PDB file of C-alpha atoms in Angstrom:
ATOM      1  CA  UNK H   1     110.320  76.321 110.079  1.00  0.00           C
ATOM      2  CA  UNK H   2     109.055  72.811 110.106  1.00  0.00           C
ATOM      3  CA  UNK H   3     112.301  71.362 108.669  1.00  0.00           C
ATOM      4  CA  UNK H   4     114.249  72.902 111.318  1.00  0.00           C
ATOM      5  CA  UNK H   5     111.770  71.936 114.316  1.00  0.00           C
ATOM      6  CA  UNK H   6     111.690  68.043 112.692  1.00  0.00           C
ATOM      7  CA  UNK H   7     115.110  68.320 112.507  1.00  0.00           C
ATOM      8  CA  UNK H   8     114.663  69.033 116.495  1.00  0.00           C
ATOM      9  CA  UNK H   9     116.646  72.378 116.100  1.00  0.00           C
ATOM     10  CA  UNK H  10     119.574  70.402 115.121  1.00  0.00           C
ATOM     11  CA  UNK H  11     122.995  72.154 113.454  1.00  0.00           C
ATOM     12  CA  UNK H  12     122.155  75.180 115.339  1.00  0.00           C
ATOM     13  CA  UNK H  13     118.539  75.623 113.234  1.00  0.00           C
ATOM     14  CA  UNK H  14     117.523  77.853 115.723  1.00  0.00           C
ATOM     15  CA  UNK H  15     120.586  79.852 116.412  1.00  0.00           C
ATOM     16  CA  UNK H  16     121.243  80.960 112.585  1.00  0.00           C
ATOM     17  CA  UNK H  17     117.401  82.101 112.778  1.00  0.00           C
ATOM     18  CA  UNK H  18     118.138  84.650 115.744  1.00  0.00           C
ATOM     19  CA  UNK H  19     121.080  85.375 114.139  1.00  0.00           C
ATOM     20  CA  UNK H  20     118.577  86.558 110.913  1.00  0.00           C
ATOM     21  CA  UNK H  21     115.718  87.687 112.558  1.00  0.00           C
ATOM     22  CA  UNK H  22     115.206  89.977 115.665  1.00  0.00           C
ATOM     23  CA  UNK H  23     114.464  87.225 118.656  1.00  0.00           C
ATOM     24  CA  UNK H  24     117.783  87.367 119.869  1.00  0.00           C
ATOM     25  CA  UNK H  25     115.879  87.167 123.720  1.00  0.00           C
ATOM     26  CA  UNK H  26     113.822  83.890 122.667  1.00  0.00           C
ATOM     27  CA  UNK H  27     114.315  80.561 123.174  1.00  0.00           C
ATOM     28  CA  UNK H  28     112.626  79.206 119.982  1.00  0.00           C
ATOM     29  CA  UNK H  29     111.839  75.394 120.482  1.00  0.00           C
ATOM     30  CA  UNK H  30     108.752  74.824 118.229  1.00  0.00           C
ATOM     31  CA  UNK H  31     107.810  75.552 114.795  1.00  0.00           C
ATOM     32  CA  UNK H  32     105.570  78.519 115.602  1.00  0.00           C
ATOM     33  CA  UNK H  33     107.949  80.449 117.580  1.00  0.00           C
ATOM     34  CA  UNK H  34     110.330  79.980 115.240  1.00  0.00           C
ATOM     35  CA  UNK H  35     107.386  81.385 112.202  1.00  0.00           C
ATOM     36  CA  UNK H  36     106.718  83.892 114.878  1.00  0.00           C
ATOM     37  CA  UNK H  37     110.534  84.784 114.601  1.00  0.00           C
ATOM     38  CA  UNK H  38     111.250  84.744 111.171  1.00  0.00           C
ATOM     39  CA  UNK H  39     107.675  86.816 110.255  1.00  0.00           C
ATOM     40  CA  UNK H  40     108.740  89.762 112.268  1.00  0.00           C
ATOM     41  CA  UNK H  41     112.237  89.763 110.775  1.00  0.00           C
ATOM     42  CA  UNK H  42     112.746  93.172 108.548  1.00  0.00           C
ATOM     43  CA  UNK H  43     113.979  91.005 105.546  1.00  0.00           C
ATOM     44  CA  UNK H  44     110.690  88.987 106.205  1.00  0.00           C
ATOM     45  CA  UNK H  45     108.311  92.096 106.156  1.00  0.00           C
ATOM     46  CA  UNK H  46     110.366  93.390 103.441  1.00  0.00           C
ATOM     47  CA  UNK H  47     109.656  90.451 101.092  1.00  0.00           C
ATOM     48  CA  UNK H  48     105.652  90.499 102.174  1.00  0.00           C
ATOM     49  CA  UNK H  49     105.350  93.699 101.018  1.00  0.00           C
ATOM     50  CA  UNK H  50     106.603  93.724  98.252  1.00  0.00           C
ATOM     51  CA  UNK H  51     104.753  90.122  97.408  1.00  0.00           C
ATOM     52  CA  UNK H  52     101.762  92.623  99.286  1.00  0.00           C
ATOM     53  CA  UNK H  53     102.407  95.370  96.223  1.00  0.00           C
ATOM     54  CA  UNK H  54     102.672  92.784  93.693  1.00  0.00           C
ATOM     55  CA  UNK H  55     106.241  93.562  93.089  1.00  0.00           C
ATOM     56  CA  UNK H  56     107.528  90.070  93.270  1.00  0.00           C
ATOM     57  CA  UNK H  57     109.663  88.643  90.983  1.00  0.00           C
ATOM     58  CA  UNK H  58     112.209  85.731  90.782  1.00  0.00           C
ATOM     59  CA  UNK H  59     115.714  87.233  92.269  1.00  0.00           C
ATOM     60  CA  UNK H  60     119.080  86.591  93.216  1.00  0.00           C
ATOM     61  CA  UNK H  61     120.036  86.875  96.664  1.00  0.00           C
ATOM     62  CA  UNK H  62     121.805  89.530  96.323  1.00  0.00           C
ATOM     63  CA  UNK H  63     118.911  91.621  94.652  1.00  0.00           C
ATOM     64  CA  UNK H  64     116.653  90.497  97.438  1.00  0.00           C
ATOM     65  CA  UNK H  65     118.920  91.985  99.707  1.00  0.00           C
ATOM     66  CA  UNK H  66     119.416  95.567  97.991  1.00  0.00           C
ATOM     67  CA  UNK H  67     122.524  95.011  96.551  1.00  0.00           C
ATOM     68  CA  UNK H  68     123.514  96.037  92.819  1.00  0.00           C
ATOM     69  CA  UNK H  69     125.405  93.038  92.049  1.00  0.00           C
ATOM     70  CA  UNK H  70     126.860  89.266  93.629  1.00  0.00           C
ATOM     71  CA  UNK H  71     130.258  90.922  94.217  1.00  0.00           C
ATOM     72  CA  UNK H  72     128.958  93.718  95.923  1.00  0.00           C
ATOM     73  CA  UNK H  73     126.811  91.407  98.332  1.00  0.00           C
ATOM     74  CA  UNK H  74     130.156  89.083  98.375  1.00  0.00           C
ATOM     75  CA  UNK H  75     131.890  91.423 100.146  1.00  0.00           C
ATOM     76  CA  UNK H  76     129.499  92.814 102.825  1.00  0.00           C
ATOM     77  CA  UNK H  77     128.731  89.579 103.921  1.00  0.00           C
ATOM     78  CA  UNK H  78     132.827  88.381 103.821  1.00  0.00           C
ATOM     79  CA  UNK H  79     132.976  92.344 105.877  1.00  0.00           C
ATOM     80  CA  UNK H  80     130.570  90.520 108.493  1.00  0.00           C
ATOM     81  CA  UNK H  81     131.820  87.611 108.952  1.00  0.00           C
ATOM     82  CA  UNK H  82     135.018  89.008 108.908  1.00  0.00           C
ATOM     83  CA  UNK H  83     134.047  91.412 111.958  1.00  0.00           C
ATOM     84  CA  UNK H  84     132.482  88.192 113.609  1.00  0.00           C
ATOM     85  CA  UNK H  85     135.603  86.443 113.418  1.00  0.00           C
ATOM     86  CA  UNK H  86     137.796  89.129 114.878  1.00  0.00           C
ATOM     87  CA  UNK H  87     134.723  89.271 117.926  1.00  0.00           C
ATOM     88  CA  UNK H  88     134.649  85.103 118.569  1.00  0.00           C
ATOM     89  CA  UNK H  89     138.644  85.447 118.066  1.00  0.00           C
ATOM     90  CA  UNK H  90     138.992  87.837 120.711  1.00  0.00           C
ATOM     91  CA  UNK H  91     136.589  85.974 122.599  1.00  0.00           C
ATOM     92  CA  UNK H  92     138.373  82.724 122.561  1.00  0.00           C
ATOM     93  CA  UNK H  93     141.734  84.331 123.406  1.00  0.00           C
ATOM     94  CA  UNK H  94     139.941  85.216 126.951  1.00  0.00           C
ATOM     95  CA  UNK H  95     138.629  81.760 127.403  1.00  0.00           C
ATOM     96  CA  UNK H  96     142.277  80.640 126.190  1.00  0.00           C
ATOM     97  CA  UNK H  97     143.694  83.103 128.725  1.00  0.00           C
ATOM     98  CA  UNK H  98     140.908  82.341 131.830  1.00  0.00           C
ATOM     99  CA  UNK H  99     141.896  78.723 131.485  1.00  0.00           C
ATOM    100  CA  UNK H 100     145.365  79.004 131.661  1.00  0.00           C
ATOM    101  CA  UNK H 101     145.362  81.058 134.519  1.00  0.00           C
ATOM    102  CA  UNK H 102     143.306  78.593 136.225  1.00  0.00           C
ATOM    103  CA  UNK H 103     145.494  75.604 135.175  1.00  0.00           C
ATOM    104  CA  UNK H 104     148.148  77.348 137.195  1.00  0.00           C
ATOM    105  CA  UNK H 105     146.745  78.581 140.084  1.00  0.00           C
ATOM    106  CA  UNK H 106     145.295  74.616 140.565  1.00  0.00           C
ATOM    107  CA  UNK H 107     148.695  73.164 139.638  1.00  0.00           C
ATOM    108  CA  UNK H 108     151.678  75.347 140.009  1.00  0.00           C
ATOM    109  CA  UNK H 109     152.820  75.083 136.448  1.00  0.00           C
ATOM    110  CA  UNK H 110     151.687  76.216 132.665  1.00  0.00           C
ATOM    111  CA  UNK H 111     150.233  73.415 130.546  1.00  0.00           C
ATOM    112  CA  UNK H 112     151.237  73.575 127.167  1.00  0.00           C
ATOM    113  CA  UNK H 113     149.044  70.400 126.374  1.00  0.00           C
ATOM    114  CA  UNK H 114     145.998  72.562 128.106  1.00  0.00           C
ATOM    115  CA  UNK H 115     146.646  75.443 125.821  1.00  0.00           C
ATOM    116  CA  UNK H 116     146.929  73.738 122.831  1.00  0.00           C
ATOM    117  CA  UNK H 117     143.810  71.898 123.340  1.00  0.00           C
ATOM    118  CA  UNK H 118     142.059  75.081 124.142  1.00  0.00           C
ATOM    119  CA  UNK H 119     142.860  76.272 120.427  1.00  0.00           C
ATOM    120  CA  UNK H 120     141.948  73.392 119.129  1.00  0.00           C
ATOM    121  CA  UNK H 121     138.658  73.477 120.432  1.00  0.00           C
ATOM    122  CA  UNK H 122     138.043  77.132 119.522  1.00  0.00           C
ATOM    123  CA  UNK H 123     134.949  78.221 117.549  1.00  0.00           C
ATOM    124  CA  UNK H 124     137.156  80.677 115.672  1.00  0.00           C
ATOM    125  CA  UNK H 125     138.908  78.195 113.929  1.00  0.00           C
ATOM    126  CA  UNK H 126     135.701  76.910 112.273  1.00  0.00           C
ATOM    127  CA  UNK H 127     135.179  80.524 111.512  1.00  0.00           C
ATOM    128  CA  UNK H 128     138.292  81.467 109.990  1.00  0.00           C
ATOM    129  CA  UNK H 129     137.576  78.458 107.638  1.00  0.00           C
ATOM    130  CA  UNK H 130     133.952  79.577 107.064  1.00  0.00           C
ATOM    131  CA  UNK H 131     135.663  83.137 106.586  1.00  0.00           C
ATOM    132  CA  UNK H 132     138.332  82.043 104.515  1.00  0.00           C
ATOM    133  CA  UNK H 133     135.975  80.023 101.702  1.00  0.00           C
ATOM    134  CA  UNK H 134     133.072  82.781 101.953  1.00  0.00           C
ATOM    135  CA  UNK H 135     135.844  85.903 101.420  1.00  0.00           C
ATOM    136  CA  UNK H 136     137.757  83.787  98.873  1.00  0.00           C
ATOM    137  CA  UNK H 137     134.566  82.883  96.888  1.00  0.00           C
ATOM    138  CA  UNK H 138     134.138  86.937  96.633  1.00  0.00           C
ATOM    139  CA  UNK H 139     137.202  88.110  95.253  1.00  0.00           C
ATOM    140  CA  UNK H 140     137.906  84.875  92.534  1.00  0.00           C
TER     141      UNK H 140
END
């Protein structure tokens, strides 16, 4: 929490942390709403209790998580991101579609240069790259 808030919730710090933990709602701009955040997280209260139980051990990721094995875990999170991808792609199409619309009404004529731009500028492509590297590290 304190690397992200001295990093003054650069990167997107405190978007990936609603992303992980429930605060979807809250705008997290210090380090103790972002502790606040992450402590009420189920992975979060899931870990203290089993530190709580004395069931702590050194784990993988994946074992932390539930899963049997890395492969398994591989491929639900490629699944997600996947999903995610097919949301922010559908998403962008819209945006893609809302701007070329108004590009005509304002000028008479379709912009190729306007469109192309548009996709250029598209979070999807950033996530079909994320996608692609994340999915291809599962199945190599």
């Amino acid at each position: 929490a304190e690397t992200c808030a001295d990093a003054e919730f650069s990167n997107q710090c405190a978007l990936m942390v609603r992303y992980a933990a429930p605060c979807l709602d809250e705008e997290i701009d210090s380090a103790q709403k972002l502790k606040s955040c992450l402590y009420e997280s189920p992975r979060m209260r899931k870990l203290i209790g089993r530190y709580e139980r004395n069931e702590s051990r050194d784990m993988f990721l994946f074992e932390t998580e539930g899963f049997r094995d890395f492969e398994a875990w591989c491929q639900r999170v490629c699944a997600v991101l996947e999903a995610q991808l097919k949301t922010q792609m559908e998403s962008d199409q819209d945006r893609i579609q809302r701007a070329q619309e108004d590009f005509k009404l304002k000028s008479g004529v379709e912009s190729h240069y306007v469109l192309e731009l548009m996709r250029t500028e598209a979070p999807s492509i950033q996530m079909e790259r994320l996608t692609e590297y994340v999915c291809g590290s599962c199945f190599s």
